[in-house]
Amino acid sequence: MSPYQCRQCPRRCHAPRDGPGGMGRCKSGREMRISRAALHHWEEPPISGTRGSGAVFFTGCSLGCVYCQNYEISAGEKPGRPVTPQELHEILLRLVEEGAHNVNLVTAGHYADKLREALLIQRLPVPVIYNSSGYESVETLRTLEGLVDCYLPDFKYAQPSLAGALSGAPDYPEAALAAIGEMVRQVGPPEYGRDGLMRRGVLIRHLILPGHTKNSIAALERIAKEFPGIPVSLMAQYTPWGRAKEPGGLPGCPELSRPITRRELDKVQAALFQLGLDGFVQDRTAKGAQFIPQFF
């Protein structure tokens, strides 16, 4: 089987990736492509710090949520630009020179083979963060062991039916739990420097979706059960985007056409505290188009 018949994510679609574009869910070809590389100040405090995280946004996505805030690049509307592993390494070094506390690889799993090549060129002087939807193959993650210092995965869904409806991945809960388990095995719970910045470990994110607080509470319960000692970043930033911002809203999911309410945030936040989970809670004001990066 050709190495370009892809099996890098849990979909294992075997899509050919020997041309400029691909036929799989990630819509990616042989070339690694990026859509933004810049200092990013909107991550959690131990990630962004005072100078920002050196974020590289990769084009394409194996999950493809209908409400994705990076929809332009995850759905292939903006193809980005191709980079070789050497060029990516140079971009990461430039971000470090600009003052980045770390380098932040956003949705890079479908390029894991090329990413590994880039990270093997030379050890970077700052932590490497792998920023992920959580929908990852354990086998693919193992190829990055020793090259990633911090994992920043989402755990979006505890309900398979919701994962199927909004991301076309009813296997998401179990696939993500297995992937996060592998991340925890590799780097463990967070370790912080004297400056309070994360140097190593796992931090799990969960985005509250409007109308779906039951899913959020169930997700927090799974995290508490499966990953004791791993902190959670509870995100309230949901902004109708992608297909969810279409006129009239998304058929079958009208609730996705609005931000979350104060009552929804309070309900999920209460569950976070009741479960004794450590971490962060994002304010609802951190939503809107002004927080969505500009891509090339």
PDB file of C-alpha atoms in Angstrom:
ATOM      1  CA  MET A   1       0.000   0.000   0.000  1.00  0.00           C
ATOM      2  CA  SER A   2       1.302   3.446  -0.919  1.00  0.00           C
ATOM      3  CA  PRO A   3       2.320   5.606   2.085  1.00  0.00           C
ATOM      4  CA  TYR A   4       0.079   8.274   0.602  1.00  0.00           C
ATOM      5  CA  GLN A   5      -3.032   6.160   1.112  1.00  0.00           C
ATOM      6  CA  CYS A   6      -3.653   7.773   4.435  1.00  0.00           C
ATOM      7  CA  ARG A   7      -4.231   6.051   7.781  1.00  0.00           C
ATOM      8  CA  GLN A   8      -2.980   8.816  10.050  1.00  0.00           C
ATOM      9  CA  CYS A   9      -6.254   9.614  11.851  1.00  0.00           C
ATOM     10  CA  PRO A  10      -8.995   7.397  13.340  1.00  0.00           C
ATOM     11  CA  ARG A  11     -10.968   7.527  10.080  1.00  0.00           C
ATOM     12  CA  ARG A  12      -8.263   5.414   8.368  1.00  0.00           C
ATOM     13  CA  CYS A  13      -9.824   6.428   5.051  1.00  0.00           C
ATOM     14  CA  HIS A  14      -6.900   5.245   2.866  1.00  0.00           C
ATOM     15  CA  ALA A  15      -7.440   8.339   0.729  1.00  0.00           C
ATOM     16  CA  PRO A  16      -4.708   8.918  -1.872  1.00  0.00           C
ATOM     17  CA  ARG A  17      -2.415  11.778  -0.897  1.00  0.00           C
ATOM     18  CA  ASP A  18      -0.003  11.741  -3.819  1.00  0.00           C
ATOM     19  CA  GLY A  19      -1.153  15.017  -5.386  1.00  0.00           C
ATOM     20  CA  PRO A  20      -1.668  18.651  -4.371  1.00  0.00           C
ATOM     21  CA  GLY A  21      -5.047  17.881  -2.789  1.00  0.00           C
ATOM     22  CA  GLY A  22      -6.552  14.863  -1.105  1.00  0.00           C
ATOM     23  CA  MET A  23      -9.871  13.058  -1.207  1.00  0.00           C
ATOM     24  CA  GLY A  24     -10.171  12.289   2.504  1.00  0.00           C
ATOM     25  CA  ARG A  25     -11.954  14.283   5.197  1.00  0.00           C
ATOM     26  CA  CYS A  26      -8.838  16.393   5.806  1.00  0.00           C
ATOM     27  CA  LYS A  27      -8.638  17.340   2.090  1.00  0.00           C
ATOM     28  CA  SER A  28      -4.849  17.195   2.272  1.00  0.00           C
ATOM     29  CA  GLY A  29      -2.348  16.069  -0.280  1.00  0.00           C
ATOM     30  CA  ARG A  30       1.298  15.096  -0.083  1.00  0.00           C
ATOM     31  CA  GLU A  31       2.519  18.584   0.799  1.00  0.00           C
ATOM     32  CA  MET A  32       2.329  19.965   4.318  1.00  0.00           C
ATOM     33  CA  ARG A  33       0.417  23.269   4.182  1.00  0.00           C
ATOM     34  CA  ILE A  34       0.060  26.081   6.697  1.00  0.00           C
ATOM     35  CA  SER A  35      -2.312  29.051   6.846  1.00  0.00           C
ATOM     36  CA  ARG A  36      -0.836  31.214   9.589  1.00  0.00           C
ATOM     37  CA  ALA A  37       2.356  31.489  11.633  1.00  0.00           C
ATOM     38  CA  ALA A  38       2.434  34.262  14.228  1.00  0.00           C
ATOM     39  CA  LEU A  39       2.545  35.091  17.912  1.00  0.00           C
ATOM     40  CA  HIS A  40      -0.820  34.201  19.438  1.00  0.00           C
ATOM     41  CA  HIS A  41      -2.041  35.808  22.663  1.00  0.00           C
ATOM     42  CA  TRP A  42      -5.421  34.109  23.144  1.00  0.00           C
ATOM     43  CA  GLU A  43      -4.429  30.772  24.654  1.00  0.00           C
ATOM     44  CA  GLU A  44      -4.603  29.900  28.367  1.00  0.00           C
ATOM     45  CA  PRO A  45      -2.336  32.045  30.614  1.00  0.00           C
ATOM     46  CA  PRO A  46       0.368  29.355  31.077  1.00  0.00           C
ATOM     47  CA  ILE A  47       0.535  28.991  27.291  1.00  0.00           C
ATOM     48  CA  SER A  48       0.366  32.596  26.032  1.00  0.00           C
ATOM     49  CA  GLY A  49       2.256  34.181  28.905  1.00  0.00           C
ATOM     50  CA  THR A  50       3.214  37.797  28.292  1.00  0.00           C
ATOM     51  CA  ARG A  51       4.832  37.467  24.848  1.00  0.00           C
ATOM     52  CA  GLY A  52       2.510  34.998  23.164  1.00  0.00           C
ATOM     53  CA  SER A  53       2.610  31.466  21.836  1.00  0.00           C
ATOM     54  CA  GLY A  54       4.258  30.827  18.473  1.00  0.00           C
ATOM     55  CA  ALA A  55       1.198  29.374  16.737  1.00  0.00           C
ATOM     56  CA  VAL A  56       1.331  27.644  13.375  1.00  0.00           C
ATOM     57  CA  PHE A  57      -2.116  26.822  11.944  1.00  0.00           C
ATOM     58  CA  PHE A  58      -2.088  23.860   9.574  1.00  0.00           C
ATOM     59  CA  THR A  59      -4.498  23.658   6.653  1.00  0.00           C
ATOM     60  CA  GLY A  60      -7.118  20.913   6.656  1.00  0.00           C
ATOM     61  CA  CYS A  61      -8.590  18.842   9.478  1.00  0.00           C
ATOM     62  CA  SER A  62      -9.510  15.199   9.911  1.00  0.00           C
ATOM     63  CA  LEU A  63     -12.500  16.021  12.140  1.00  0.00           C
ATOM     64  CA  GLY A  64     -14.329  18.830  10.331  1.00  0.00           C
ATOM     65  CA  CYS A  65     -16.829  20.238  12.847  1.00  0.00           C
ATOM     66  CA  VAL A  66     -19.705  22.126  11.226  1.00  0.00           C
ATOM     67  CA  TYR A  67     -19.172  25.075  13.599  1.00  0.00           C
ATOM     68  CA  CYS A  68     -15.373  25.229  13.334  1.00  0.00           C
ATOM     69  CA  GLN A  69     -13.970  28.682  14.073  1.00  0.00           C
ATOM     70  CA  ASN A  70     -11.129  27.956  11.657  1.00  0.00           C
ATOM     71  CA  TYR A  71     -13.592  26.773   9.002  1.00  0.00           C
ATOM     72  CA  GLU A  72     -11.885  28.612   6.136  1.00  0.00           C
ATOM     73  CA  ILE A  73      -8.798  26.454   6.490  1.00  0.00           C
ATOM     74  CA  SER A  74     -10.258  23.290   8.033  1.00  0.00           C
ATOM     75  CA  ALA A  75     -12.764  22.897   5.165  1.00  0.00           C
ATOM     76  CA  GLY A  76     -10.261  23.769   2.467  1.00  0.00           C
ATOM     77  CA  GLU A  77     -11.748  27.121   1.443  1.00  0.00           C
ATOM     78  CA  LYS A  78      -8.302  28.666   1.906  1.00  0.00           C
ATOM     79  CA  PRO A  79      -5.565  26.212   0.892  1.00  0.00           C
ATOM     80  CA  GLY A  80      -2.715  27.999   2.670  1.00  0.00           C
ATOM     81  CA  ARG A  81       0.794  27.547   1.361  1.00  0.00           C
ATOM     82  CA  PRO A  82       3.032  24.494   1.138  1.00  0.00           C
ATOM     83  CA  VAL A  83       6.086  24.146   3.379  1.00  0.00           C
ATOM     84  CA  THR A  84       8.770  21.505   3.563  1.00  0.00           C
ATOM     85  CA  PRO A  85       9.884  20.120   6.933  1.00  0.00           C
ATOM     86  CA  GLN A  86      13.008  22.301   6.698  1.00  0.00           C
ATOM     87  CA  GLU A  87      10.924  25.402   5.983  1.00  0.00           C
ATOM     88  CA  LEU A  88       8.626  24.614   8.904  1.00  0.00           C
ATOM     89  CA  HIS A  89      11.644  24.257  11.181  1.00  0.00           C
ATOM     90  CA  GLU A  90      12.873  27.682  10.057  1.00  0.00           C
ATOM     91  CA  ILE A  91       9.431  29.189  10.694  1.00  0.00           C
ATOM     92  CA  LEU A  92       9.440  27.772  14.220  1.00  0.00           C
ATOM     93  CA  LEU A  93      12.889  29.239  14.867  1.00  0.00           C
ATOM     94  CA  ARG A  94      11.688  32.624  13.602  1.00  0.00           C
ATOM     95  CA  LEU A  95       8.769  32.565  16.051  1.00  0.00           C
ATOM     96  CA  VAL A  96      11.200  31.802  18.873  1.00  0.00           C
ATOM     97  CA  GLU A  97      13.370  34.738  17.786  1.00  0.00           C
ATOM     98  CA  GLU A  98      10.254  36.942  17.882  1.00  0.00           C
ATOM     99  CA  GLY A  99       9.815  36.061  21.550  1.00  0.00           C
ATOM    100  CA  ALA A 100       7.417  33.090  21.549  1.00  0.00           C
ATOM    101  CA  HIS A 101       7.315  31.274  24.874  1.00  0.00           C
ATOM    102  CA  ASN A 102       6.660  28.048  22.971  1.00  0.00           C
ATOM    103  CA  VAL A 103       5.753  26.790  19.506  1.00  0.00           C
ATOM    104  CA  ASN A 104       2.125  25.806  19.111  1.00  0.00           C
ATOM    105  CA  LEU A 105       1.260  23.322  16.344  1.00  0.00           C
ATOM    106  CA  VAL A 106      -2.460  23.730  15.656  1.00  0.00           C
ATOM    107  CA  THR A 107      -4.272  20.785  14.006  1.00  0.00           C
ATOM    108  CA  ALA A 108      -1.199  19.110  12.559  1.00  0.00           C
ATOM    109  CA  GLY A 109      -2.124  15.428  12.943  1.00  0.00           C
ATOM    110  CA  HIS A 110      -2.778  14.799   9.247  1.00  0.00           C
ATOM    111  CA  TYR A 111       0.800  15.939   8.556  1.00  0.00           C
ATOM    112  CA  ALA A 112       2.356  13.973  11.408  1.00  0.00           C
ATOM    113  CA  ASP A 113       4.972  12.305   9.211  1.00  0.00           C
ATOM    114  CA  LYS A 114       6.229  15.641   7.858  1.00  0.00           C
ATOM    115  CA  LEU A 115       5.950  17.241  11.296  1.00  0.00           C
ATOM    116  CA  ARG A 116       8.162  14.539  12.755  1.00  0.00           C
ATOM    117  CA  GLU A 117      10.799  15.292  10.114  1.00  0.00           C
ATOM    118  CA  ALA A 118      10.724  18.991  11.011  1.00  0.00           C
ATOM    119  CA  LEU A 119      11.028  18.393  14.751  1.00  0.00           C
ATOM    120  CA  LEU A 120      13.916  15.950  14.291  1.00  0.00           C
ATOM    121  CA  ILE A 121      16.082  18.530  12.505  1.00  0.00           C
ATOM    122  CA  GLN A 122      17.104  20.236  15.734  1.00  0.00           C
ATOM    123  CA  ARG A 123      15.734  20.453  19.257  1.00  0.00           C
ATOM    124  CA  LEU A 124      13.987  23.780  19.757  1.00  0.00           C
ATOM    125  CA  PRO A 125      14.925  25.965  22.750  1.00  0.00           C
ATOM    126  CA  VAL A 126      11.271  26.316  23.841  1.00  0.00           C
ATOM    127  CA  PRO A 127       8.509  23.759  24.564  1.00  0.00           C
ATOM    128  CA  VAL A 128       6.702  22.188  21.610  1.00  0.00           C
ATOM    129  CA  ILE A 129       2.903  22.194  21.996  1.00  0.00           C
ATOM    130  CA  TYR A 130       0.674  19.866  19.984  1.00  0.00           C
ATOM    131  CA  ASN A 131      -2.744  21.559  19.786  1.00  0.00           C
ATOM    132  CA  SER A 132      -5.383  19.060  18.713  1.00  0.00           C
ATOM    133  CA  SER A 133      -9.086  18.329  18.243  1.00  0.00           C
ATOM    134  CA  GLY A 134      -8.471  15.159  20.242  1.00  0.00           C
ATOM    135  CA  TYR A 135      -9.474  13.035  17.251  1.00  0.00           C
ATOM    136  CA  GLU A 136      -6.115  11.356  16.846  1.00  0.00           C
ATOM    137  CA  SER A 137      -4.731   7.918  16.171  1.00  0.00           C
ATOM    138  CA  VAL A 138      -2.729   6.438  19.042  1.00  0.00           C
ATOM    139  CA  GLU A 139      -0.321   4.949  16.509  1.00  0.00           C
ATOM    140  CA  THR A 140       0.304   8.352  14.949  1.00  0.00           C
ATOM    141  CA  LEU A 141       0.845   9.993  18.338  1.00  0.00           C
ATOM    142  CA  ARG A 142       3.471   7.385  19.188  1.00  0.00           C
ATOM    143  CA  THR A 143       5.563   8.552  16.238  1.00  0.00           C
ATOM    144  CA  LEU A 144       5.849  11.940  17.979  1.00  0.00           C
ATOM    145  CA  GLU A 145       6.920  10.614  21.378  1.00  0.00           C
ATOM    146  CA  GLY A 146       9.904  12.551  22.700  1.00  0.00           C
ATOM    147  CA  LEU A 147       9.351  15.388  20.229  1.00  0.00           C
ATOM    148  CA  VAL A 148       6.310  17.000  21.901  1.00  0.00           C
ATOM    149  CA  ASP A 149       6.537  18.572  25.355  1.00  0.00           C
ATOM    150  CA  CYS A 150       2.913  19.642  25.890  1.00  0.00           C
ATOM    151  CA  TYR A 151      -0.330  18.285  24.513  1.00  0.00           C
ATOM    152  CA  LEU A 152      -3.364  20.559  24.286  1.00  0.00           C
ATOM    153  CA  PRO A 153      -6.232  18.289  23.147  1.00  0.00           C
ATOM    154  CA  ASP A 154      -9.931  18.980  23.017  1.00  0.00           C
ATOM    155  CA  PHE A 155     -12.447  16.569  24.461  1.00  0.00           C
ATOM    156  CA  LYS A 156     -15.459  17.827  22.546  1.00  0.00           C
ATOM    157  CA  TYR A 157     -18.063  15.121  22.911  1.00  0.00           C
ATOM    158  CA  ALA A 158     -19.118  12.472  25.403  1.00  0.00           C
ATOM    159  CA  GLN A 159     -22.186  11.668  23.304  1.00  0.00           C
ATOM    160  CA  PRO A 160     -21.524   9.626  20.120  1.00  0.00           C
ATOM    161  CA  SER A 161     -24.764  10.835  18.513  1.00  0.00           C
ATOM    162  CA  LEU A 162     -23.747  14.490  18.886  1.00  0.00           C
ATOM    163  CA  ALA A 163     -20.250  13.749  17.591  1.00  0.00           C
ATOM    164  CA  GLY A 164     -21.811  12.078  14.571  1.00  0.00           C
ATOM    165  CA  ALA A 165     -24.228  14.918  13.898  1.00  0.00           C
ATOM    166  CA  LEU A 166     -21.743  17.782  14.250  1.00  0.00           C
ATOM    167  CA  SER A 167     -18.437  16.210  13.216  1.00  0.00           C
ATOM    168  CA  GLY A 168     -19.346  13.072  11.293  1.00  0.00           C
ATOM    169  CA  ALA A 169     -17.433  11.022  13.870  1.00  0.00           C
ATOM    170  CA  PRO A 170     -19.652   8.946  16.183  1.00  0.00           C
ATOM    171  CA  ASP A 171     -16.480   7.186  17.337  1.00  0.00           C
ATOM    172  CA  TYR A 172     -15.072  10.482  18.645  1.00  0.00           C
ATOM    173  CA  PRO A 173     -15.567   9.869  22.412  1.00  0.00           C
ATOM    174  CA  GLU A 174     -13.660   6.600  22.515  1.00  0.00           C
ATOM    175  CA  ALA A 175     -11.055   7.665  19.943  1.00  0.00           C
ATOM    176  CA  ALA A 176     -10.338  10.885  21.828  1.00  0.00           C
ATOM    177  CA  LEU A 177     -10.167   9.172  25.206  1.00  0.00           C
ATOM    178  CA  ALA A 178      -7.636   6.692  23.810  1.00  0.00           C
ATOM    179  CA  ALA A 179      -5.621   9.517  22.232  1.00  0.00           C
ATOM    180  CA  ILE A 180      -5.589  11.610  25.406  1.00  0.00           C
ATOM    181  CA  GLY A 181      -4.565   8.531  27.352  1.00  0.00           C
ATOM    182  CA  GLU A 182      -1.547   8.178  25.063  1.00  0.00           C
ATOM    183  CA  MET A 183      -0.711  11.869  25.495  1.00  0.00           C
ATOM    184  CA  VAL A 184      -0.835  11.506  29.279  1.00  0.00           C
ATOM    185  CA  ARG A 185       1.371   8.418  29.071  1.00  0.00           C
ATOM    186  CA  GLN A 186       3.967  10.363  27.105  1.00  0.00           C
ATOM    187  CA  VAL A 187       4.188  13.606  29.089  1.00  0.00           C
ATOM    188  CA  GLY A 188       2.030  13.280  32.234  1.00  0.00           C
ATOM    189  CA  PRO A 189       0.305  16.098  34.136  1.00  0.00           C
ATOM    190  CA  PRO A 190       1.431  19.710  33.651  1.00  0.00           C
ATOM    191  CA  GLU A 191       4.760  20.917  34.929  1.00  0.00           C
ATOM    192  CA  TYR A 192       5.321  24.677  35.194  1.00  0.00           C
ATOM    193  CA  GLY A 193       8.403  26.848  35.252  1.00  0.00           C
ATOM    194  CA  ARG A 194       9.100  29.568  37.802  1.00  0.00           C
ATOM    195  CA  ASP A 195       7.420  32.007  35.418  1.00  0.00           C
ATOM    196  CA  GLY A 196       4.177  30.013  35.630  1.00  0.00           C
ATOM    197  CA  LEU A 197       4.403  28.829  32.019  1.00  0.00           C
ATOM    198  CA  MET A 198       3.693  25.243  31.076  1.00  0.00           C
ATOM    199  CA  ARG A 199       6.856  23.317  30.268  1.00  0.00           C
ATOM    200  CA  ARG A 200       5.479  19.798  29.935  1.00  0.00           C
ATOM    201  CA  GLY A 201       2.254  17.860  30.307  1.00  0.00           C
ATOM    202  CA  VAL A 202      -1.361  17.680  29.161  1.00  0.00           C
ATOM    203  CA  LEU A 203      -4.122  20.292  29.443  1.00  0.00           C
ATOM    204  CA  ILE A 204      -7.562  19.207  28.168  1.00  0.00           C
ATOM    205  CA  ARG A 205      -9.943  21.710  26.577  1.00  0.00           C
ATOM    206  CA  HIS A 206     -13.713  21.525  26.359  1.00  0.00           C
ATOM    207  CA  LEU A 207     -15.850  23.952  24.351  1.00  0.00           C
ATOM    208  CA  ILE A 208     -19.394  24.428  25.650  1.00  0.00           C
ATOM    209  CA  LEU A 209     -21.886  24.231  22.777  1.00  0.00           C
ATOM    210  CA  PRO A 210     -25.177  26.146  22.988  1.00  0.00           C
ATOM    211  CA  GLY A 211     -28.070  23.858  23.842  1.00  0.00           C
ATOM    212  CA  HIS A 212     -25.811  20.965  24.804  1.00  0.00           C
ATOM    213  CA  THR A 213     -24.922  21.354  28.473  1.00  0.00           C
ATOM    214  CA  LYS A 214     -25.681  17.654  29.069  1.00  0.00           C
ATOM    215  CA  ASN A 215     -22.887  16.756  26.672  1.00  0.00           C
ATOM    216  CA  SER A 216     -20.517  19.153  28.451  1.00  0.00           C
ATOM    217  CA  ILE A 217     -21.277  17.775  31.898  1.00  0.00           C
ATOM    218  CA  ALA A 218     -20.909  14.207  30.648  1.00  0.00           C
ATOM    219  CA  ALA A 219     -17.576  15.148  29.039  1.00  0.00           C
ATOM    220  CA  LEU A 220     -16.293  16.599  32.311  1.00  0.00           C
ATOM    221  CA  GLU A 221     -17.382  13.461  34.144  1.00  0.00           C
ATOM    222  CA  ARG A 222     -15.426  11.280  31.707  1.00  0.00           C
ATOM    223  CA  ILE A 223     -12.341  13.456  32.093  1.00  0.00           C
ATOM    224  CA  ALA A 224     -12.554  13.310  35.893  1.00  0.00           C
ATOM    225  CA  LYS A 225     -12.892   9.529  35.784  1.00  0.00           C
ATOM    226  CA  GLU A 226     -10.270   8.758  33.154  1.00  0.00           C
ATOM    227  CA  PHE A 227      -7.635  11.422  33.806  1.00  0.00           C
ATOM    228  CA  PRO A 228      -7.416  12.399  37.485  1.00  0.00           C
ATOM    229  CA  GLY A 229      -4.924  15.201  38.036  1.00  0.00           C
ATOM    230  CA  ILE A 230      -5.156  16.526  34.469  1.00  0.00           C
ATOM    231  CA  PRO A 231      -6.530  20.099  34.384  1.00  0.00           C
ATOM    232  CA  VAL A 232      -9.345  21.278  32.145  1.00  0.00           C
ATOM    233  CA  SER A 233      -9.792  24.524  30.247  1.00  0.00           C
ATOM    234  CA  LEU A 234     -13.532  25.184  30.048  1.00  0.00           C
ATOM    235  CA  MET A 235     -14.143  27.371  27.002  1.00  0.00           C
ATOM    236  CA  ALA A 236     -17.117  29.727  26.652  1.00  0.00           C
ATOM    237  CA  GLN A 237     -15.962  31.300  23.385  1.00  0.00           C
ATOM    238  CA  TYR A 238     -18.425  29.585  21.041  1.00  0.00           C
ATOM    239  CA  THR A 239     -19.208  31.860  18.098  1.00  0.00           C
ATOM    240  CA  PRO A 240     -21.520  30.736  15.276  1.00  0.00           C
ATOM    241  CA  TRP A 241     -19.113  30.090  12.414  1.00  0.00           C
ATOM    242  CA  GLY A 242     -18.575  27.780   9.501  1.00  0.00           C
ATOM    243  CA  ARG A 243     -21.823  26.157   8.403  1.00  0.00           C
ATOM    244  CA  ALA A 244     -23.430  27.202  11.704  1.00  0.00           C
ATOM    245  CA  LYS A 245     -23.453  30.873  10.661  1.00  0.00           C
ATOM    246  CA  GLU A 246     -25.302  30.244   7.396  1.00  0.00           C
ATOM    247  CA  PRO A 247     -28.510  32.280   6.953  1.00  0.00           C
ATOM    248  CA  GLY A 248     -31.320  30.489   8.766  1.00  0.00           C
ATOM    249  CA  GLY A 249     -28.858  28.426  10.779  1.00  0.00           C
ATOM    250  CA  LEU A 250     -27.774  24.830  10.352  1.00  0.00           C
ATOM    251  CA  PRO A 251     -30.683  22.512   9.464  1.00  0.00           C
ATOM    252  CA  GLY A 252     -31.505  20.325  12.447  1.00  0.00           C
ATOM    253  CA  CYS A 253     -29.278  22.320  14.803  1.00  0.00           C
ATOM    254  CA  PRO A 254     -30.818  25.806  15.176  1.00  0.00           C
ATOM    255  CA  GLU A 255     -29.253  26.183  18.631  1.00  0.00           C
ATOM    256  CA  LEU A 256     -25.802  26.497  17.041  1.00  0.00           C
ATOM    257  CA  SER A 257     -26.747  29.858  15.549  1.00  0.00           C
ATOM    258  CA  ARG A 258     -26.261  31.644  18.903  1.00  0.00           C
ATOM    259  CA  PRO A 259     -23.536  31.984  21.572  1.00  0.00           C
ATOM    260  CA  ILE A 260     -23.926  30.183  24.880  1.00  0.00           C
ATOM    261  CA  THR A 261     -25.929  31.873  27.627  1.00  0.00           C
ATOM    262  CA  ARG A 262     -24.775  32.887  31.093  1.00  0.00           C
ATOM    263  CA  ARG A 263     -27.049  30.186  32.514  1.00  0.00           C
ATOM    264  CA  GLU A 264     -25.408  27.521  30.341  1.00  0.00           C
ATOM    265  CA  LEU A 265     -21.923  28.590  31.408  1.00  0.00           C
ATOM    266  CA  ASP A 266     -22.903  28.670  35.090  1.00  0.00           C
ATOM    267  CA  LYS A 267     -24.417  25.190  34.870  1.00  0.00           C
ATOM    268  CA  VAL A 268     -21.344  23.598  33.299  1.00  0.00           C
ATOM    269  CA  GLN A 269     -18.961  25.569  35.510  1.00  0.00           C
ATOM    270  CA  ALA A 270     -20.802  24.292  38.592  1.00  0.00           C
ATOM    271  CA  ALA A 271     -20.252  20.738  37.368  1.00  0.00           C
ATOM    272  CA  LEU A 272     -16.543  21.449  36.885  1.00  0.00           C
ATOM    273  CA  PHE A 273     -16.251  22.590  40.498  1.00  0.00           C
ATOM    274  CA  GLN A 274     -18.376  19.749  41.859  1.00  0.00           C
ATOM    275  CA  LEU A 275     -16.142  17.221  40.124  1.00  0.00           C
ATOM    276  CA  GLY A 276     -13.078  18.841  41.689  1.00  0.00           C
ATOM    277  CA  LEU A 277     -11.408  19.451  38.339  1.00  0.00           C
ATOM    278  CA  ASP A 278      -8.530  21.901  38.311  1.00  0.00           C
ATOM    279  CA  GLY A 279      -8.000  24.301  35.423  1.00  0.00           C
ATOM    280  CA  PHE A 280      -9.398  27.418  33.807  1.00  0.00           C
ATOM    281  CA  VAL A 281     -12.803  28.887  32.991  1.00  0.00           C
ATOM    282  CA  GLN A 282     -13.038  31.289  30.076  1.00  0.00           C
ATOM    283  CA  ASP A 283     -15.269  34.345  30.311  1.00  0.00           C
ATOM    284  CA  ARG A 284     -18.115  34.633  27.794  1.00  0.00           C
ATOM    285  CA  THR A 285     -16.689  37.951  26.572  1.00  0.00           C
ATOM    286  CA  ALA A 286     -13.907  36.027  24.775  1.00  0.00           C
ATOM    287  CA  LYS A 287     -16.163  35.337  21.806  1.00  0.00           C
ATOM    288  CA  GLY A 288     -16.774  36.987  18.460  1.00  0.00           C
ATOM    289  CA  ALA A 289     -15.111  37.347  15.081  1.00  0.00           C
ATOM    290  CA  GLN A 290     -12.365  39.556  16.546  1.00  0.00           C
ATOM    291  CA  PHE A 291     -10.886  36.470  18.235  1.00  0.00           C
ATOM    292  CA  ILE A 292     -10.763  34.432  15.012  1.00  0.00           C
ATOM    293  CA  PRO A 293      -7.323  34.668  13.329  1.00  0.00           C
ATOM    294  CA  GLN A 294      -6.787  35.975   9.833  1.00  0.00           C
ATOM    295  CA  PHE A 295      -5.516  33.250   7.517  1.00  0.00           C
ATOM    296  CA  PHE A 296      -3.647  33.358   4.238  1.00  0.00           C
TER     297      PHE A 296
END
